[in-house]
Every structure is written in C-alpha cells, then in structure tokens.
C-alpha cells in the first residue's frame, strides 16, 4: 500500500494504533510531514462525506476523528519547532454558564478538530469571562457558544455584548448553536452564524475563517 | 384480567438493582450542588469535596428506598383527587417545555408565544383522557429568565388539573412554590394535596447538576413531588446496550432518591425518565424509537420492583408533521406504556425530539390515551353463560341491534372515539371534504377553544400570583385574555 493509502486506511477504519504508528514512521524515516498530514486530512474529509451520505455511522466518524487526533498529536511538536502552522484556525468552544447540555457541543468540537482546527474545548457550564480570557490567551479566530436552554441562551447575547464592551467584537468571529437558537436570534444578538449539526458547523467555520 | 407485559426476568431486575448500588458504592456520583454536599456530609458520608464525588453505601440506598412513599395522590386546583400514582394505574400529561409549536394553520414549526400556551392549556383542560396538564410550551414573548415560572403562572390560571412542571434556573423554585402555595391556601395544604410535580434531570453519566439538585432538595423540603428524569443516551453518555442504559438510569435515579430522603424522609419522588436511543446516523436523540420504548419499560419494571411510583416520556413522536410516523410512534409508545402501567405517561402532543408541541396532536393523542385506558381494562365477562342465551335469540331475530342486552352494554363494551378518528364510509369522507386527521383535529381545537368555560381562578388569588411573578415591575396580567 502506498503511504497515503495507509493513512486513509487507518483513519477510515478508526485504527488509532495504526494512525500513531504511521505518524511515528513519518518522523523516524524523516518523510515529508506535510505530505503525511495531507494524506490524513483527505481521509478525515472522506469520513465526513461518508457520514453525510449515510454510509458512515456516528461511532465510526468519532473514532476516525480520534485516530486523526492521535496522529496530529505526534506531529504537533515537530510543527511547532518548525514554526509551521497547519491549523485552519483557532477555536474556543463551550456550553454557556448554567447549562450542562454538552453532547451537541462535543460533537461539534470533535468534528472541528478532526477537520484541522485547533480546538480549545472548555466543556459545559462555562462562564462568559472564561470564554473571553481563553480566546485572548490562545489568540482565537472563532468563539463557538452552545446553549440548549432558553434561559441560558441569553448568555450568548451577554458574551457578544461583553466583547463589544471590551472593544473585542471585531477580533473574533462568533458562532452559536443549540436547539433554541433561531436565525432570528443570531441576527438579534449580532452573532456571525449558527448551524444545525456538526457537519454544517464545520463548513460554516471554514467559510467564516476564509472570509 | 388486566393485560400486562413483561420486559425483564426477575433475576435481571435484582441484578440491575445490585449493580446500580455497586456503581454508587464504587464509582460514586458527581454532585455539583453545595447544599447537597453539606447534606451528604451531615449524613456522615465521606465527600471528596475537591472533585465533588460522593460514594453511597448500599445500606443508605436501601434505607432511603424504605422511606420513599410508594404512592402519590395528585389533586386538582380545587382540592379534588385526580389520580393515585401507584401500582399499575396510569395518568397522561402532555410533553413538557417545547421551544416551538407546529402551527395548525400553516403546518410549519415556529417559535411559540403566550397565546399558543394559553390555547393549548384551554384545550387540554377539556380533554377527557389527559388528566394532568404540563407546562408544555415556552413562550418567547416574555423575558427568557422568567420562562419557567411564567408557564406555571399561566397553567394555574387557565387550568384546574394537576400540573407537571420544572425549573430552568435555581431562583425560580421560590417563585413557583409561592404561586402554588397561594393557590392551595397554605404550605401544609400543598404538602397534603400535591398540585404540581417538578421534573428534575440528573446529567448522564452519574451527575446531579447544581440546578436540578437544588430542585429536588427544595421540593423535598416542601413535600412537593419530584419526578426524576434520567436520560441515558445509548452509546453517547451511556452504554449502548439497552440493559446497560437501564443500570445507569437506576444508579442516577437512586442517587437523587437518597438526597431527597436525607433532606426529608418520606419526601415524595417518582421513578421517571426520558432515556433515548441515540441515532447513530444523524446524531439525534431518538425519543420515539422502539429501543427507547424498551429502555423505558425496562426501567419502569425496576421502579415497580423497588415499589415506587413510575413515570416515562412515552407516546410522543420525533416526526415534524402530523404524518403516519407521528401516528405509529405515538400509538406504539402510548399503548405499551399503558399496558406496562407507567403511572405518569408524559409526551402527548410532543414531536421533534421534545422540542415541538402540537395542539392538533394533543387532541389526537387524547384519543390514543382513551383507547389505551379501554385496552388495559381488558376483556370482562358480563354474563353467565357468556353468549349461549343470546345466540338462542337468533332463532327468531336476524340481528341484536335493538336487543336489551346490546343497549345495556354497547357503551361500555365498545370504545367510541370522537370525530377526530375517521370511521365514516368513503362516500361520506369525500362528501365532507376529504379531511385528514390533522384537519379534523384542528376543527376540534377550534370547537374546544370556543367551549372553554372561562377562567375560574379566584380573582384575589389571581392578583396574588400576579404579584408573586412580578418581574421588573411587570406582572404579566396584560398578557392574559381575560
Ligand atoms: C439530552 C437532553 C438533556 C440531558 C443532557 C445530557 C448532556 N450531558 O448533554 C439532561 C438530562 C442532562 C438534560 C437536562 C435538562 N434539560 Co434537557 N434536553 C435534552 C434533549 C432531549 C436533547 C439534547 C441533545 O443532546 N441533543 C442531541 C445533540 C446531538 O443535539 P444538539 O445538542 O442540538 O446539538 C447539535 C446542534 O444543535 C448543533 N450545535 C450544538 N451546539 C452548537 C454550537 C455551535 C457553535 C454550533 C455552530 C452548532 C451547535 O450541533 C449539534 C450536533 O449536531 C433536549 C431536547 C432537544 N431537542 O434539544 C432537552 C432540552 C434542551 N432540555 C430541556 C430542559 C428543560 C432541561 C432541564 C432544565 C430539565 C430539568 N428541569 O431538570 C435540565 C437542565 C440541566 C442544566 N442545568 O442544563 C428543555 C429546554 C426547554 C427550554 N425552554 O430551554 C429541552 C428542549 C427538552 C424539553 N422540551 O423539555 N437535558
């Protein structure tokens, strides 16, 4: 099997050990790291496509994402040393304060990370200030806020208001999501968009960061 | 004989119970709430304060089970008994806290406003087989922070039936409890005659969040029944095996039960839930799937095994329109829950993953509930001999339509649904405009809204609760249509 085929195989099968071994092999044999990452990325994109087509199930997709992450973790120090930034952008994500619904947020985070974003997942029940502090600390491009309750959804607005107050609104794009979030709410609070599921969240994030 | 259904072998039930206790003893559970931590410490438990983890000895679990009552009687606003949640009794209430409604005129899902919930409550008030209300719809036209209490405010005004409700914020309990006390007269009466049940969800896996833990503690203090709504999601935050989800459900629910019994031994609690088969293709929480039904009935058997009142979110659909999927999912869940004898069956009207209420569907679901009541009455022997004497009649007559025996029994023996269910001939159906069940339900809705007898809540009490719910000088009275 040629190397990129092997990468694809490891990711699509969700074989974490194999993905790790391949990554080590790249480093040990001094192969081209960028080429290898391209190979892995192609595979994870295919996993996403397969999921959208209904060929792949969620556990398979999540496992592919984990295999991808395992390989990337091995490449990370090398990339850092070479001062190469392969990430599509930096994202801070979490479920807002008072709200512990985290499954949807975790799916979105996993897909963003698998797609090649650097994702800082703050978990659930996250205070507004923590979102902002973290975004400043890592110099994020995008803040993603999940809220599943109408009462906590207000936190999405507060976060954006707080960014405005601090004159930071232009520094970060803000995506929001969760069951109660409507197009109208996005407009009302001045967010940059929302998405109904993890796959469209990734597409939107890419579009926003490219623009 | 009452028809019944059995899901778990007796040995399995004991096994689930024992393993749930082992989980609580060995792994423990996560308590976010400070007051709960103090309560558990006072009971002599060793709480890992830093990680907020508590392990429960099986003896304490068993002791708590002994003090929890096996029956809860619900009373209406006027103090009349409505139902006893015990044994295999059943009672229906609409699915709770929908963010949206299915608009009966446009057939589109849209955000809900006050009028939607008022209309919904007025209709449910007149439905024969749905004996409890729920704070079913979130109104987007009031400030979000009062969303939870506002639903209860409206339900208390427009309805006499007992209400299934719940908090979305810790502060709300105080206001909601005060409104209930104002309606009931005093605190003691509210305790003696429960008017509302508070839903509270543990967070899978094995966690009681700050908010919902506070709700069960507060309810226990006031003798208000708490309905534990554990929601293991198969393969996501719970094992993918159905029995695994049932064990996790038991552990989470027992943890909540222990907290309530420590606050106040004898505090009324309900062994409820809304587990979900996680859809592995779409990543959605499938609440109406056959697997969800199996988990629901399975954990209900555990609740009955432990001698507690039971509840389940069953008899709803995840469809987005009133189509055949909406019908079969609701029909299957409702009938099976009825046969199992789930004491409180929540879900009527609900669609789209517990996010959309339909006023038409609740009218249709009332029919399914009626048929379920009929079904669980089973087949009764009315005569001795059973049929022989009647068959003799056929020697002189060709039919029994006008016979005394038929006249005596037909109303009881044969269930007659309302006009919502189409039983007409094809010709009649065509001549009446080829209406779908949605159309017929909508007609019924309009009739019921016209027939609604008007608000009967005492005006002084109305003033009191309007005062209690006041928020930023707004008492919301202008929102009422009275
Ligand atoms: C599962 C669930 C729970 C579980 C959560 C478990 C967990 N660890 O996450 C538990 C049992 C803990 C729970 C608790 C409660 N819940 Co709840 N819950 C749900 C339920 C049924 C499904 C949510 C879910 O996980 N869906 C599956 C995931 C995959 O979908 P998702 O979250 O929508 O995420 C997707 C998209 O929205 C999007 N997305 C999500 N986030 C983001 C962020 C960004 C930036 C983007 C772009 C996209 C995006 O992508 C995701 C992946 O596809 C919803 C109903 C519903 N339809 O949403 C009620 C629901 C949200 N809960 C509700 C309520 C009332 C509660 C409680 C208050 C009940 C109580 N009194 O105890 C508590 C609150 C606890 C708290 N402090 O937060 C109500 C809310 C009503 C309201 N007005 O706000 C709902 C609507 C149900 C209902 N009708 O009653 N709940």
Short mmCIF file of N, CA and C and ligand atoms in Angstrom, two decimals, chain A residues 98-105 107-108 144-146 148-151 175-179 194-198 201, chain B residues 96-99 138 166-168 199-204 209 211-212 229 231 233 237 278 283-285 287 350 352-355, ligand 1:
data_model
loop_
_atom_site.label_atom_id
_atom_site.label_comp_id
_atom_site.label_asym_id
_atom_site.label_seq_id
_atom_site.Cartn_x
_atom_site.Cartn_y
_atom_site.Cartn_z
N UNK A 98 -24.47 27.81 33.33
CA UNK A 98 -25.82 27.43 33.77
C UNK A 98 -26.39 26.28 32.97
N UNK A 99 -25.67 25.85 31.95
CA UNK A 99 -26.19 24.85 31.03
C UNK A 99 -25.23 23.67 30.95
N UNK A 100 -25.75 22.47 31.16
CA UNK A 100 -24.84 21.32 31.13
C UNK A 100 -25.07 20.41 29.92
N UNK A 101 -25.92 20.83 29.00
CA UNK A 101 -26.12 20.03 27.78
C UNK A 101 -24.82 20.07 26.96
N UNK A 102 -24.12 18.97 26.88
CA UNK A 102 -22.82 19.08 26.21
C UNK A 102 -22.58 18.11 25.05
N UNK A 103 -23.52 17.22 24.79
CA UNK A 103 -23.29 16.25 23.72
C UNK A 103 -23.13 16.94 22.36
N UNK A 104 -24.05 17.86 22.05
CA UNK A 104 -24.00 18.55 20.77
C UNK A 104 -22.71 19.32 20.62
N UNK A 105 -22.35 20.04 21.66
CA UNK A 105 -21.12 20.84 21.64
C UNK A 105 -19.91 19.93 21.42
N UNK A 107 -19.78 17.03 19.94
CA UNK A 107 -19.75 16.57 18.54
C UNK A 107 -19.16 17.64 17.64
N UNK A 108 -19.63 18.88 17.84
CA UNK A 108 -19.13 19.98 17.01
C UNK A 108 -17.62 20.13 17.23
N UNK A 144 -17.11 29.64 19.73
CA UNK A 144 -18.33 28.86 19.49
C UNK A 144 -19.07 28.65 20.80
N UNK A 145 -20.32 29.12 20.85
CA UNK A 145 -21.06 29.00 22.11
C UNK A 145 -22.31 28.16 21.91
N UNK A 146 -22.42 27.11 22.71
CA UNK A 146 -23.59 26.25 22.65
C UNK A 146 -24.51 26.58 23.82
N UNK A 148 -28.59 25.18 25.20
CA UNK A 148 -29.79 24.35 24.91
C UNK A 148 -31.02 24.83 25.67
N UNK A 149 -30.83 25.77 26.58
CA UNK A 149 -31.99 26.24 27.35
C UNK A 149 -32.30 27.67 26.96
N UNK A 150 -33.59 28.01 26.94
CA UNK A 150 -33.94 29.39 26.61
C UNK A 150 -33.37 30.34 27.67
N UNK A 151 -33.27 29.85 28.91
CA UNK A 151 -32.76 30.72 29.97
C UNK A 151 -31.26 30.97 29.80
N UNK A 175 -19.77 32.00 16.58
CA UNK A 175 -20.80 31.08 16.09
C UNK A 175 -21.61 30.59 17.28
N UNK A 176 -22.91 30.49 17.11
CA UNK A 176 -23.73 29.98 18.20
C UNK A 176 -24.56 28.78 17.73
N UNK A 177 -25.01 27.98 18.69
CA UNK A 177 -25.81 26.81 18.31
C UNK A 177 -26.54 26.21 19.49
N UNK A 178 -27.36 25.21 19.19
CA UNK A 178 -28.20 24.57 20.22
C UNK A 178 -29.65 24.66 19.81
N UNK A 179 -30.49 23.78 20.37
CA UNK A 179 -31.88 23.67 19.94
C UNK A 179 -32.69 24.98 19.92
N UNK A 194 -25.02 30.39 12.80
CA UNK A 194 -25.32 29.22 13.61
C UNK A 194 -25.46 28.04 12.67
N UNK A 195 -25.42 26.83 13.23
CA UNK A 195 -25.55 25.65 12.39
C UNK A 195 -26.33 24.60 13.13
N UNK A 196 -27.03 23.77 12.36
CA UNK A 196 -27.94 22.80 12.96
C UNK A 196 -27.27 21.51 13.37
N UNK A 197 -26.14 21.20 12.75
CA UNK A 197 -25.41 19.99 13.16
C UNK A 197 -23.92 20.18 12.97
N UNK A 198 -23.16 19.18 13.39
CA UNK A 198 -21.71 19.33 13.46
C UNK A 198 -21.09 19.50 12.07
N UNK A 201 -21.70 22.89 10.92
CA UNK A 201 -20.92 23.81 11.76
C UNK A 201 -19.50 23.94 11.22
N UNK B 96 -43.54 18.19 27.97
CA UNK B 96 -43.28 19.46 28.63
C UNK B 96 -42.20 20.30 27.94
N UNK B 97 -42.34 21.62 28.09
CA UNK B 97 -41.28 22.59 27.75
C UNK B 97 -40.86 22.62 26.29
N UNK B 98 -41.83 22.62 25.40
CA UNK B 98 -41.48 22.73 23.98
C UNK B 98 -41.02 24.15 23.65
N UNK B 99 -40.00 24.22 22.82
CA UNK B 99 -39.48 25.53 22.42
C UNK B 99 -40.32 26.10 21.27
N UNK B 138 -42.84 26.90 25.95
CA UNK B 138 -42.06 28.05 26.39
C UNK B 138 -42.47 29.25 25.53
N UNK B 166 -41.33 22.27 36.14
CA UNK B 166 -39.92 22.15 36.47
C UNK B 166 -39.23 23.48 36.35
N UNK B 167 -38.04 23.59 36.93
CA UNK B 167 -37.31 24.86 36.90
C UNK B 167 -36.22 24.83 35.83
N UNK B 168 -35.90 26.01 35.28
CA UNK B 168 -34.74 26.14 34.39
C UNK B 168 -33.63 26.94 35.07
N UNK B 199 -40.24 18.15 37.49
CA UNK B 199 -39.29 17.29 36.79
C UNK B 199 -37.87 17.73 37.12
N UNK B 200 -36.99 16.77 37.33
CA UNK B 200 -35.58 17.12 37.55
C UNK B 200 -34.70 16.05 36.92
N UNK B 201 -33.82 16.49 36.05
CA UNK B 201 -32.96 15.55 35.30
C UNK B 201 -31.58 15.44 35.93
N UNK B 202 -31.16 14.24 36.30
CA UNK B 202 -29.73 14.07 36.55
C UNK B 202 -29.01 14.18 35.20
N UNK B 203 -27.71 14.46 35.21
CA UNK B 203 -26.99 14.58 33.95
C UNK B 203 -26.17 13.33 33.73
N UNK B 204 -26.47 12.61 32.66
CA UNK B 204 -25.71 11.41 32.41
C UNK B 204 -24.27 11.76 32.02
N UNK B 209 -26.61 17.95 38.51
CA UNK B 209 -26.16 19.32 38.28
C UNK B 209 -26.66 20.22 39.40
N UNK B 211 -28.36 23.00 39.30
CA UNK B 211 -29.77 23.39 39.14
C UNK B 211 -30.75 22.29 39.54
N UNK B 212 -30.57 21.10 38.97
CA UNK B 212 -31.60 20.09 39.19
C UNK B 212 -31.50 19.48 40.59
N UNK B 229 -35.92 12.53 36.09
CA UNK B 229 -35.97 12.24 34.65
C UNK B 229 -34.56 11.95 34.15
N UNK B 231 -31.84 10.52 31.72
CA UNK B 231 -31.86 10.37 30.26
C UNK B 231 -30.59 9.76 29.72
N UNK B 233 -28.25 8.32 27.15
CA UNK B 233 -28.30 8.33 25.69
C UNK B 233 -27.37 7.23 25.20
N UNK B 237 -23.58 9.09 26.13
CA UNK B 237 -23.14 9.23 27.51
C UNK B 237 -23.68 8.10 28.40
N UNK B 278 -29.74 6.82 20.94
CA UNK B 278 -29.03 7.82 20.16
C UNK B 278 -28.99 7.34 18.71
N UNK B 283 -27.03 11.49 14.61
CA UNK B 283 -26.57 12.14 15.83
C UNK B 283 -27.69 12.83 16.57
N UNK B 284 -28.90 12.30 16.47
CA UNK B 284 -30.01 12.89 17.20
C UNK B 284 -30.42 11.95 18.33
N UNK B 285 -31.15 12.52 19.30
CA UNK B 285 -31.63 11.73 20.43
C UNK B 285 -32.96 11.16 20.06
N UNK B 287 -36.21 9.80 20.59
CA UNK B 287 -37.03 9.59 21.79
C UNK B 287 -38.25 8.72 21.54
N UNK B 350 -46.32 16.02 21.85
CA UNK B 350 -44.93 16.37 21.59
C UNK B 350 -44.37 15.72 20.33
N UNK B 352 -40.72 16.03 17.34
CA UNK B 352 -39.42 16.64 17.03
C UNK B 352 -38.46 16.69 18.23
N UNK B 353 -38.13 15.55 18.78
CA UNK B 353 -37.16 15.45 19.89
C UNK B 353 -37.50 16.34 21.08
N UNK B 354 -38.71 16.24 21.55
CA UNK B 354 -39.12 17.02 22.72
C UNK B 354 -38.94 18.51 22.52
N UNK B 355 -39.07 18.98 21.30
CA UNK B 355 -38.87 20.42 21.13
C UNK B 355 -40.09 21.12 20.52
C1 LIG C 1 -30.37 15.20 26.31
C2 LIG C 1 -31.08 16.35 27.00
C3 LIG C 1 -30.74 16.60 28.33
C4 LIG C 1 -29.65 15.85 29.05
C5 LIG C 1 -28.28 16.43 28.62
C6 LIG C 1 -27.14 15.43 28.72
C7 LIG C 1 -25.84 16.02 28.30
N1 LIG C 1 -24.80 15.69 29.01
O1 LIG C 1 -25.74 16.78 27.35
C8 LIG C 1 -30.01 16.16 30.54
C9 LIG C 1 -30.83 15.02 31.06
C10 LIG C 1 -28.86 16.37 31.48
C11 LIG C 1 -30.88 17.38 30.41
C12 LIG C 1 -31.15 18.22 31.48
C13 LIG C 1 -32.05 19.28 31.44
N2 LIG C 1 -32.80 19.63 30.37
CO1 LIG C 1 -32.56 18.91 28.65
N3 LIG C 1 -32.67 18.13 26.89
C14 LIG C 1 -32.04 17.14 26.30
C15 LIG C 1 -32.60 16.95 24.87
C16 LIG C 1 -33.66 15.86 24.91
C17 LIG C 1 -31.61 16.62 23.77
C18 LIG C 1 -30.35 17.46 23.70
C19 LIG C 1 -29.27 16.72 22.93
O2 LIG C 1 -28.29 16.26 23.49
N4 LIG C 1 -29.48 16.53 21.63
C20 LIG C 1 -28.57 15.81 20.75
C21 LIG C 1 -27.44 16.72 20.29
C22 LIG C 1 -26.50 15.98 19.38
O3 LIG C 1 -28.02 17.79 19.58
P1 LIG C 1 -27.84 19.33 20.00
O4 LIG C 1 -27.49 19.46 21.41
O5 LIG C 1 -28.99 20.10 19.48
O6 LIG C 1 -26.54 19.78 19.17
C23 LIG C 1 -26.47 19.82 17.75
C24 LIG C 1 -26.88 21.18 17.15
O7 LIG C 1 -27.76 21.93 17.96
C25 LIG C 1 -25.59 21.87 16.86
N5 LIG C 1 -24.95 22.65 17.93
C26 LIG C 1 -24.98 22.49 19.26
N6 LIG C 1 -24.19 23.38 19.86
C27 LIG C 1 -23.64 24.13 18.92
C28 LIG C 1 -22.77 25.21 18.98
C29 LIG C 1 -22.36 25.85 17.82
C30 LIG C 1 -21.45 27.00 17.90
C31 LIG C 1 -22.86 25.40 16.56
C32 LIG C 1 -22.46 26.09 15.33
C33 LIG C 1 -23.72 24.31 16.50
C34 LIG C 1 -24.12 23.69 17.66
O8 LIG C 1 -24.76 20.81 16.51
C35 LIG C 1 -25.02 19.71 17.40
C36 LIG C 1 -24.61 18.41 16.77
O9 LIG C 1 -25.42 18.02 15.70
C37 LIG C 1 -33.24 18.35 24.62
C38 LIG C 1 -34.33 18.42 23.57
C39 LIG C 1 -33.80 18.89 22.25
N7 LIG C 1 -34.47 18.57 21.21
O10 LIG C 1 -32.78 19.59 22.17
C40 LIG C 1 -33.72 18.70 26.04
C41 LIG C 1 -33.98 20.15 26.42
C42 LIG C 1 -32.95 21.08 25.79
N8 LIG C 1 -33.83 20.17 27.95
C43 LIG C 1 -34.69 20.87 28.50
C44 LIG C 1 -34.76 21.05 29.91
C45 LIG C 1 -35.93 21.86 30.42
C46 LIG C 1 -33.78 20.51 30.77
C47 LIG C 1 -33.72 20.71 32.29
C48 LIG C 1 -33.87 22.15 32.76
C49 LIG C 1 -34.80 19.79 32.89
C50 LIG C 1 -34.88 19.80 34.40
N9 LIG C 1 -35.73 20.61 34.96
O11 LIG C 1 -34.21 19.03 35.02
C51 LIG C 1 -32.32 20.15 32.63
C52 LIG C 1 -31.27 21.28 32.65
C53 LIG C 1 -29.97 20.96 33.25
C54 LIG C 1 -28.99 22.11 33.07
N10 LIG C 1 -28.57 22.76 34.13
O12 LIG C 1 -28.61 22.42 31.98
C55 LIG C 1 -35.63 21.57 27.54
C56 LIG C 1 -35.31 23.04 27.34
C57 LIG C 1 -36.50 23.93 27.42
C58 LIG C 1 -36.10 25.36 27.42
N11 LIG C 1 -37.05 26.22 27.41
O13 LIG C 1 -34.99 25.78 27.45
C59 LIG C 1 -35.47 20.67 26.26
C60 LIG C 1 -35.76 21.43 24.95
C61 LIG C 1 -36.44 19.47 26.42
C62 LIG C 1 -37.84 19.82 26.80
N12 LIG C 1 -38.72 20.08 25.87
O14 LIG C 1 -38.14 19.86 27.97
N13 LIG C 1 -31.36 17.52 29.14
#
